[in-house]
Short mmCIF file of N, CA and C in Angstrom, two decimals:
data_model
loop_
_atom_site.label_atom_id
_atom_site.label_comp_id
_atom_site.label_asym_id
_atom_site.label_seq_id
_atom_site.Cartn_x
_atom_site.Cartn_y
_atom_site.Cartn_z
N MET A 454 70.02 -33.55 -139.02
CA MET A 454 68.69 -34.26 -138.81
C MET A 454 68.67 -35.47 -139.73
N SER A 455 68.14 -36.52 -138.50
CA SER A 455 67.79 -37.71 -139.09
C SER A 455 66.87 -38.12 -139.78
N THR A 456 67.15 -38.86 -140.79
CA THR A 456 65.95 -39.48 -141.93
C THR A 456 65.12 -40.52 -141.30
N GLU A 457 65.63 -41.45 -140.40
CA GLU A 457 65.44 -42.56 -139.86
C GLU A 457 64.19 -42.06 -139.14
N THR A 458 62.85 -42.92 -139.39
CA THR A 458 62.01 -42.70 -138.22
C THR A 458 62.40 -43.60 -137.09
N THR A 459 61.76 -43.44 -135.66
CA THR A 459 61.47 -44.10 -134.71
C THR A 459 61.09 -45.63 -134.88
N ALA A 460 61.04 -46.36 -133.98
CA ALA A 460 60.31 -47.76 -134.26
C ALA A 460 59.00 -47.55 -133.65
N SER A 461 57.99 -48.59 -133.73
CA SER A 461 56.55 -48.21 -133.40
C SER A 461 56.36 -49.87 -132.59
N VAL A 462 55.40 -49.76 -131.93
CA VAL A 462 54.92 -50.75 -131.00
C VAL A 462 53.20 -50.60 -130.59
N SER A 463 53.25 -52.12 -130.94
CA SER A 463 51.56 -52.67 -130.85
C SER A 463 52.04 -53.95 -130.23
N THR A 464 50.48 -54.37 -129.62
CA THR A 464 50.22 -55.58 -128.93
C THR A 464 48.76 -56.04 -129.01
N HIS A 465 48.85 -57.07 -128.36
CA HIS A 465 47.39 -57.68 -128.02
C HIS A 465 47.35 -58.83 -127.35
N ILE A 466 46.63 -59.26 -126.62
CA ILE A 466 46.59 -60.49 -125.67
C ILE A 466 45.44 -61.29 -126.06
N LEU A 467 45.74 -62.43 -125.78
CA LEU A 467 44.48 -63.49 -126.10
C LEU A 467 44.86 -64.58 -124.97
N ASP A 468 43.49 -64.76 -124.18
CA ASP A 468 43.44 -65.38 -123.39
C ASP A 468 43.38 -66.89 -123.66
N THR A 469 44.26 -67.98 -123.39
CA THR A 469 44.22 -69.07 -124.02
C THR A 469 43.35 -69.92 -123.32
N SER A 470 42.94 -69.99 -122.38
CA SER A 470 42.31 -70.42 -121.16
C SER A 470 41.02 -70.79 -121.58
N VAL A 471 40.34 -69.33 -122.12
CA VAL A 471 39.06 -69.41 -122.64
C VAL A 471 39.00 -69.17 -124.26
N GLY A 472 40.23 -69.04 -124.54
CA GLY A 472 40.17 -68.81 -126.15
C GLY A 472 39.69 -67.74 -126.88
N ARG A 473 39.68 -66.31 -126.14
CA ARG A 473 39.01 -65.39 -126.35
C ARG A 473 40.43 -64.09 -126.10
N PRO A 474 39.91 -63.07 -126.65
CA PRO A 474 40.82 -61.79 -126.41
C PRO A 474 40.97 -61.75 -124.96
N ALA A 475 41.76 -60.72 -123.97
CA ALA A 475 41.95 -60.40 -122.63
C ALA A 475 41.88 -58.95 -122.67
N GLU A 476 40.41 -58.74 -122.22
CA GLU A 476 39.85 -57.29 -122.32
C GLU A 476 39.94 -56.61 -120.84
N GLY A 477 40.50 -55.49 -120.96
CA GLY A 477 40.89 -54.71 -119.69
C GLY A 477 42.19 -54.74 -119.14
N VAL A 478 43.01 -55.22 -119.65
CA VAL A 478 44.51 -55.45 -119.07
C VAL A 478 45.49 -54.33 -119.29
N ALA A 479 45.95 -53.84 -118.23
CA ALA A 479 46.45 -52.56 -117.93
C ALA A 479 47.95 -52.90 -118.71
N VAL A 480 48.27 -52.19 -119.68
CA VAL A 480 49.29 -52.52 -120.39
C VAL A 480 50.42 -51.02 -120.31
N SER A 481 51.77 -51.00 -119.86
CA SER A 481 52.45 -50.09 -119.70
C SER A 481 53.67 -49.82 -120.75
N LEU A 482 54.29 -49.10 -121.13
CA LEU A 482 55.48 -48.93 -121.99
C LEU A 482 56.46 -48.11 -121.33
N ALA A 483 57.92 -48.68 -121.68
CA ALA A 483 58.73 -47.68 -121.33
C ALA A 483 59.85 -47.98 -122.60
N ALA A 484 60.90 -46.86 -122.37
CA ALA A 484 61.71 -47.33 -123.50
C ALA A 484 63.23 -46.69 -122.90
N ARG A 485 64.37 -47.11 -123.35
CA ARG A 485 65.49 -46.78 -122.87
C ARG A 485 66.28 -46.58 -124.50
N SER A 486 67.61 -45.76 -124.26
CA SER A 486 68.43 -45.51 -125.66
C SER A 486 69.59 -46.31 -125.56
N GLY A 487 69.77 -47.40 -124.88
CA GLY A 487 71.37 -48.32 -124.93
C GLY A 487 71.18 -49.21 -123.59
N SER A 488 71.97 -50.45 -123.51
CA SER A 488 71.69 -50.80 -122.42
C SER A 488 72.10 -50.69 -121.40
N GLY A 489 72.83 -49.47 -121.06
CA GLY A 489 73.43 -48.76 -119.75
C GLY A 489 72.38 -47.80 -119.49
N ALA A 490 71.48 -47.56 -120.20
CA ALA A 490 70.61 -46.17 -120.08
C ALA A 490 69.41 -46.53 -119.34
N GLY A 491 68.90 -45.52 -118.34
CA GLY A 491 67.70 -45.73 -117.46
C GLY A 491 66.60 -45.79 -118.50
N TRP A 492 65.44 -46.71 -117.95
CA TRP A 492 64.20 -46.82 -118.49
C TRP A 492 63.50 -45.32 -118.42
N VAL A 493 62.69 -44.92 -119.38
CA VAL A 493 61.92 -44.02 -119.31
C VAL A 493 60.18 -44.20 -119.70
N ALA A 494 59.77 -44.33 -118.48
CA ALA A 494 58.13 -44.57 -118.85
C ALA A 494 57.68 -43.71 -119.91
N LEU A 495 56.67 -44.07 -120.65
CA LEU A 495 56.19 -43.29 -121.69
C LEU A 495 54.51 -43.48 -121.65
N GLY A 496 54.21 -44.16 -120.69
CA GLY A 496 52.56 -44.21 -120.59
C GLY A 496 52.15 -45.66 -120.57
N GLY A 497 51.00 -45.30 -120.94
CA GLY A 497 50.48 -46.92 -121.11
C GLY A 497 48.80 -46.97 -121.65
N SER A 498 48.01 -48.08 -121.53
CA SER A 498 46.71 -48.12 -122.20
C SER A 498 46.21 -49.47 -121.30
N ALA A 499 45.03 -49.48 -122.05
CA ALA A 499 44.48 -50.73 -121.77
C ALA A 499 43.88 -51.52 -122.80
N THR A 500 43.95 -52.66 -122.61
CA THR A 500 43.53 -53.88 -123.93
C THR A 500 42.00 -53.63 -123.81
N ASP A 501 41.72 -53.67 -125.27
CA ASP A 501 40.18 -53.35 -125.82
C ASP A 501 39.25 -54.63 -125.84
N ALA A 502 37.95 -54.67 -126.15
CA ALA A 502 37.30 -55.99 -126.22
C ALA A 502 37.91 -56.92 -127.19
N ASP A 503 38.81 -56.46 -128.24
CA ASP A 503 39.71 -57.34 -129.23
C ASP A 503 40.98 -57.68 -128.50
N GLY A 504 41.39 -57.42 -127.48
CA GLY A 504 42.64 -57.44 -126.28
C GLY A 504 43.49 -56.76 -127.12
N ARG A 505 43.38 -55.52 -127.81
CA ARG A 505 44.27 -54.97 -128.73
C ARG A 505 44.55 -53.57 -127.31
N CYS A 506 45.97 -53.23 -127.58
CA CYS A 506 46.40 -51.70 -127.29
C CYS A 506 46.30 -50.97 -128.68
N LYS A 507 45.29 -50.07 -128.81
CA LYS A 507 45.51 -49.16 -130.03
C LYS A 507 46.09 -47.80 -130.08
N ASP A 508 46.28 -47.24 -128.70
CA ASP A 508 47.00 -46.02 -128.36
C ASP A 508 47.85 -46.19 -127.70
N LEU A 509 49.18 -46.86 -127.87
CA LEU A 509 50.31 -47.05 -126.61
C LEU A 509 51.07 -45.79 -127.33
N PRO A 510 51.79 -45.16 -126.37
CA PRO A 510 52.64 -43.94 -126.86
C PRO A 510 53.59 -44.31 -128.07
N ALA A 511 54.08 -43.00 -128.75
CA ALA A 511 54.97 -43.08 -129.49
C ALA A 511 56.40 -43.45 -128.66
N LEU A 512 57.37 -43.91 -129.49
CA LEU A 512 58.73 -44.39 -128.79
C LEU A 512 59.62 -42.75 -129.46
N PRO A 513 60.08 -42.53 -128.28
CA PRO A 513 61.37 -41.38 -129.00
C PRO A 513 62.42 -41.83 -129.66
N GLU A 514 63.02 -40.62 -130.08
CA GLU A 514 64.04 -41.29 -131.22
C GLU A 514 65.48 -41.53 -130.33
N GLY A 515 66.16 -42.53 -130.76
CA GLY A 515 66.99 -43.10 -130.18
C GLY A 515 66.67 -44.22 -129.45
N THR A 516 65.73 -44.84 -129.53
CA THR A 516 64.92 -45.94 -128.58
C THR A 516 65.77 -47.09 -129.12
N THR A 517 66.39 -48.12 -128.50
CA THR A 517 67.08 -49.36 -128.59
C THR A 517 66.27 -50.35 -128.10
N HIS A 518 65.52 -50.21 -126.92
CA HIS A 518 65.10 -51.15 -126.05
C HIS A 518 63.52 -50.69 -125.52
N VAL A 519 62.69 -51.86 -125.40
CA VAL A 519 61.67 -51.52 -125.23
C VAL A 519 61.18 -52.27 -124.14
N ARG A 520 60.29 -52.18 -123.31
CA ARG A 520 59.67 -52.89 -122.14
C ARG A 520 58.06 -52.69 -122.15
N LEU A 521 57.36 -53.89 -122.01
CA LEU A 521 56.09 -53.81 -122.23
C LEU A 521 55.64 -54.50 -120.63
N ASP A 522 54.84 -54.08 -119.99
CA ASP A 522 54.27 -54.35 -118.82
C ASP A 522 53.26 -54.48 -118.91
N PHE A 523 52.62 -55.93 -118.41
CA PHE A 523 51.18 -56.49 -118.56
C PHE A 523 50.56 -56.58 -117.09
N GLU A 524 49.81 -56.17 -116.50
CA GLU A 524 48.94 -56.10 -115.13
C GLU A 524 48.11 -57.12 -115.53
N THR A 525 48.71 -58.45 -115.19
CA THR A 525 47.73 -59.67 -115.33
C THR A 525 46.82 -60.14 -114.25
N GLU A 526 47.68 -60.08 -113.17
CA GLU A 526 46.78 -60.27 -111.79
C GLU A 526 45.29 -59.64 -111.83
N ALA A 527 45.06 -58.34 -112.13
CA ALA A 527 44.03 -57.93 -111.84
C ALA A 527 42.79 -58.49 -113.00
N TYR A 528 43.34 -58.61 -114.23
CA TYR A 528 42.57 -59.19 -114.97
C TYR A 528 41.92 -60.57 -114.56
N PHE A 529 42.54 -61.48 -114.29
CA PHE A 529 42.45 -63.03 -113.50
C PHE A 529 41.34 -62.38 -112.41
N VAL A 530 41.83 -61.67 -111.47
CA VAL A 530 40.86 -61.36 -110.23
C VAL A 530 39.59 -61.03 -111.08
N SER A 531 39.67 -60.10 -111.77
CA SER A 531 38.28 -59.36 -112.24
C SER A 531 37.40 -60.50 -112.97
N LYS A 532 38.09 -61.38 -113.89
CA LYS A 532 37.26 -62.25 -114.51
C LYS A 532 37.28 -63.65 -113.72
N ASN A 533 37.63 -63.54 -112.49
CA ASN A 533 37.81 -65.04 -111.74
C ASN A 533 37.82 -66.44 -112.54
N SER A 534 38.13 -66.23 -113.64
CA SER A 534 38.63 -67.15 -114.79
C SER A 534 39.50 -67.99 -114.24
N SER A 535 40.42 -67.76 -113.52
CA SER A 535 41.57 -68.63 -113.07
C SER A 535 41.22 -69.68 -112.19
N LYS A 536 40.45 -69.51 -111.38
CA LYS A 536 39.93 -70.36 -110.27
C LYS A 536 39.00 -71.35 -111.04
N LYS A 537 37.98 -70.94 -111.94
CA LYS A 537 36.98 -71.83 -112.43
C LYS A 537 38.00 -72.79 -113.28
N GLN A 538 38.90 -72.34 -113.80
CA GLN A 538 39.85 -72.86 -114.94
C GLN A 538 40.47 -74.21 -113.90
N ALA A 539 40.91 -73.81 -112.68
CA ALA A 539 41.68 -74.85 -111.89
C ALA A 539 40.93 -75.93 -111.42
N GLU A 540 39.59 -75.27 -110.61
CA GLU A 540 38.79 -76.26 -110.36
C GLU A 540 38.35 -77.54 -111.54
N ALA A 541 38.01 -76.95 -112.79
CA ALA A 541 37.83 -77.57 -113.51
C ALA A 541 38.39 -78.67 -114.09
N GLN A 542 39.90 -78.62 -113.79
CA GLN A 542 41.12 -79.72 -114.39
C GLN A 542 41.38 -80.33 -113.00
N GLN A 543 41.49 -81.68 -112.96
CA GLN A 543 41.79 -82.41 -111.77
C GLN A 543 43.06 -82.05 -111.74
N ASP A 544 44.06 -82.09 -112.42
CA ASP A 544 45.59 -81.85 -112.37
C ASP A 544 45.89 -80.69 -112.16
N ALA A 545 45.16 -79.66 -112.13
CA ALA A 545 45.90 -78.36 -112.14
C ALA A 545 46.11 -77.82 -110.62
N PRO A 546 46.99 -77.10 -110.35
CA PRO A 546 47.34 -76.79 -109.13
C PRO A 546 46.08 -75.66 -108.65
N ARG A 547 45.92 -75.66 -107.54
CA ARG A 547 44.81 -74.92 -106.94
C ARG A 547 45.14 -73.23 -107.11
N VAL A 548 44.61 -72.68 -107.22
CA VAL A 548 45.01 -71.14 -107.81
C VAL A 548 45.43 -70.63 -106.39
N ARG A 549 46.31 -69.83 -106.56
CA ARG A 549 46.78 -68.96 -105.29
C ARG A 549 46.02 -67.39 -105.22
N ASP A 550 46.28 -67.04 -103.98
CA ASP A 550 45.48 -65.92 -103.14
C ASP A 550 45.34 -65.07 -104.68
N SER A 551 45.86 -64.52 -105.35
CA SER A 551 45.74 -63.45 -106.05
C SER A 551 44.93 -63.94 -107.12
N GLY A 552 44.87 -65.32 -107.61
CA GLY A 552 44.04 -65.69 -108.70
C GLY A 552 44.80 -65.75 -109.82
N ALA A 553 45.96 -65.27 -109.87
CA ALA A 553 47.10 -65.59 -111.19
C ALA A 553 48.41 -66.09 -110.64
N PHE A 554 49.14 -67.14 -110.87
CA PHE A 554 50.06 -67.51 -110.82
C PHE A 554 51.34 -66.41 -111.30
N PHE A 555 51.58 -65.83 -112.29
CA PHE A 555 52.08 -64.78 -112.71
C PHE A 555 51.14 -63.19 -112.49
N PRO A 556 51.28 -62.45 -111.21
CA PRO A 556 50.76 -61.55 -111.50
C PRO A 556 50.91 -60.31 -112.32
N GLU A 557 52.11 -60.19 -113.15
CA GLU A 557 52.42 -59.51 -114.12
C GLU A 557 53.51 -60.04 -114.82
N VAL A 558 53.15 -59.51 -116.15
CA VAL A 558 54.46 -60.22 -117.10
C VAL A 558 54.84 -59.01 -117.59
N THR A 559 56.40 -59.03 -118.10
CA THR A 559 57.13 -57.98 -118.48
C THR A 559 57.86 -58.44 -119.62
N ILE A 560 57.87 -58.06 -120.79
CA ILE A 560 58.76 -58.12 -122.11
C ILE A 560 59.13 -57.41 -122.23
N THR A 561 60.94 -57.52 -122.54
CA THR A 561 62.00 -56.54 -122.86
C THR A 561 62.40 -56.80 -124.23
N PHE A 562 62.48 -56.18 -125.16
CA PHE A 562 62.89 -56.32 -126.59
C PHE A 562 63.72 -55.27 -127.16
N ALA A 563 64.89 -55.48 -127.74
CA ALA A 563 65.44 -54.52 -128.55
C ALA A 563 64.78 -53.99 -129.75
N VAL A 564 64.91 -52.82 -130.41
CA VAL A 564 64.30 -52.55 -131.74
C VAL A 564 65.27 -51.69 -132.49
N THR A 565 64.76 -51.50 -133.87
CA THR A 565 65.37 -51.16 -134.67
C THR A 565 64.60 -49.72 -135.15
N PRO A 566 65.40 -48.39 -135.56
CA PRO A 566 64.41 -47.30 -135.95
C PRO A 566 63.89 -47.56 -137.61
N GLY A 567 62.43 -47.32 -137.28
CA GLY A 567 62.02 -47.17 -138.89
C GLY A 567 61.17 -48.90 -138.96
N GLU A 568 61.19 -49.57 -138.29
CA GLU A 568 60.56 -50.76 -138.10
C GLU A 568 59.10 -51.16 -137.10
N HIS A 569 58.32 -51.82 -137.23
CA HIS A 569 57.17 -52.05 -136.61
C HIS A 569 57.26 -53.17 -135.83
N TYR A 570 57.09 -53.32 -134.33
CA TYR A 570 57.26 -54.67 -133.49
C TYR A 570 55.61 -54.94 -132.88
N HIS A 571 55.20 -55.90 -133.44
CA HIS A 571 53.73 -56.16 -132.90
C HIS A 571 54.32 -57.38 -131.87
N VAL A 572 54.05 -57.21 -130.57
CA VAL A 572 54.08 -58.16 -129.70
C VAL A 572 53.00 -59.15 -129.23
N PRO A 573 52.29 -60.03 -129.63
CA PRO A 573 51.52 -60.43 -129.08
C PRO A 573 51.62 -61.36 -127.68
N LEU A 574 50.77 -61.41 -126.69
CA LEU A 574 51.08 -62.23 -125.48
C LEU A 574 49.96 -63.30 -125.30
N LEU A 575 50.21 -64.42 -125.19
CA LEU A 575 49.27 -65.54 -124.97
C LEU A 575 49.34 -65.91 -123.60
N LEU A 576 48.14 -65.87 -123.08
CA LEU A 576 48.05 -65.82 -121.85
C LEU A 576 47.43 -66.59 -121.08
N ASN A 577 47.42 -67.45 -120.10
CA ASN A 577 46.56 -68.38 -119.39
C ASN A 577 47.06 -68.14 -117.70
N PRO A 578 46.02 -68.94 -117.17
CA PRO A 578 46.29 -68.45 -115.76
C PRO A 578 47.83 -69.19 -114.93
N PHE A 579 48.24 -70.27 -115.56
CA PHE A 579 49.48 -70.70 -115.09
C PHE A 579 50.70 -70.88 -116.37
N GLY A 580 50.82 -69.97 -117.23
CA GLY A 580 51.71 -69.49 -118.08
C GLY A 580 51.25 -68.73 -119.02
N TYR A 581 52.49 -68.40 -120.24
CA TYR A 581 52.34 -67.34 -120.96
C TYR A 581 53.44 -67.29 -121.90
N SER A 582 52.91 -67.02 -123.39
CA SER A 582 54.21 -67.00 -124.21
C SER A 582 54.02 -65.90 -125.22
N VAL A 583 54.92 -65.40 -125.78
CA VAL A 583 55.31 -64.09 -126.40
C VAL A 583 56.07 -64.05 -127.78
N TYR A 584 55.86 -63.30 -128.71
CA TYR A 584 56.60 -63.76 -130.14
C TYR A 584 56.46 -62.32 -130.72
N ARG A 585 57.47 -62.28 -131.62
CA ARG A 585 57.18 -60.80 -132.68
C ARG A 585 56.35 -61.23 -133.35
N GLY A 586 55.18 -60.73 -133.82
CA GLY A 586 53.99 -61.00 -134.69
C GLY A 586 54.13 -60.17 -135.85
N SER A 587 53.32 -59.69 -136.62
CA SER A 587 53.41 -58.87 -137.77
C SER A 587 52.29 -57.98 -137.92
#
């Protein structure tokens, strides 16, 4: 019996184009137990009014890699914010048909048992960045 606990994951999204949390973004979580192993879908959630997913599924024992999939296209289409943003900026490219240049964002990272990984996504219609938070 292992005395190590599994790793845990949390995330949140900030829409840097408006300076606010991104509410209602669907987030899926998958895990695998090694580089050659297949991905196992664990479930998902959606961001709340604070841009956070507070109910992501737990990771199974033996998880070494985690994948977070963010469905950003639906967020930008529903908010219609990318169109307004692009039109307001003279040098910005016009919005694509979907309303988002990146219709989805996938972040894959390695984990160690017993550690917590907070992975914030900074998002705007034409770019994103991610980092390991605390």
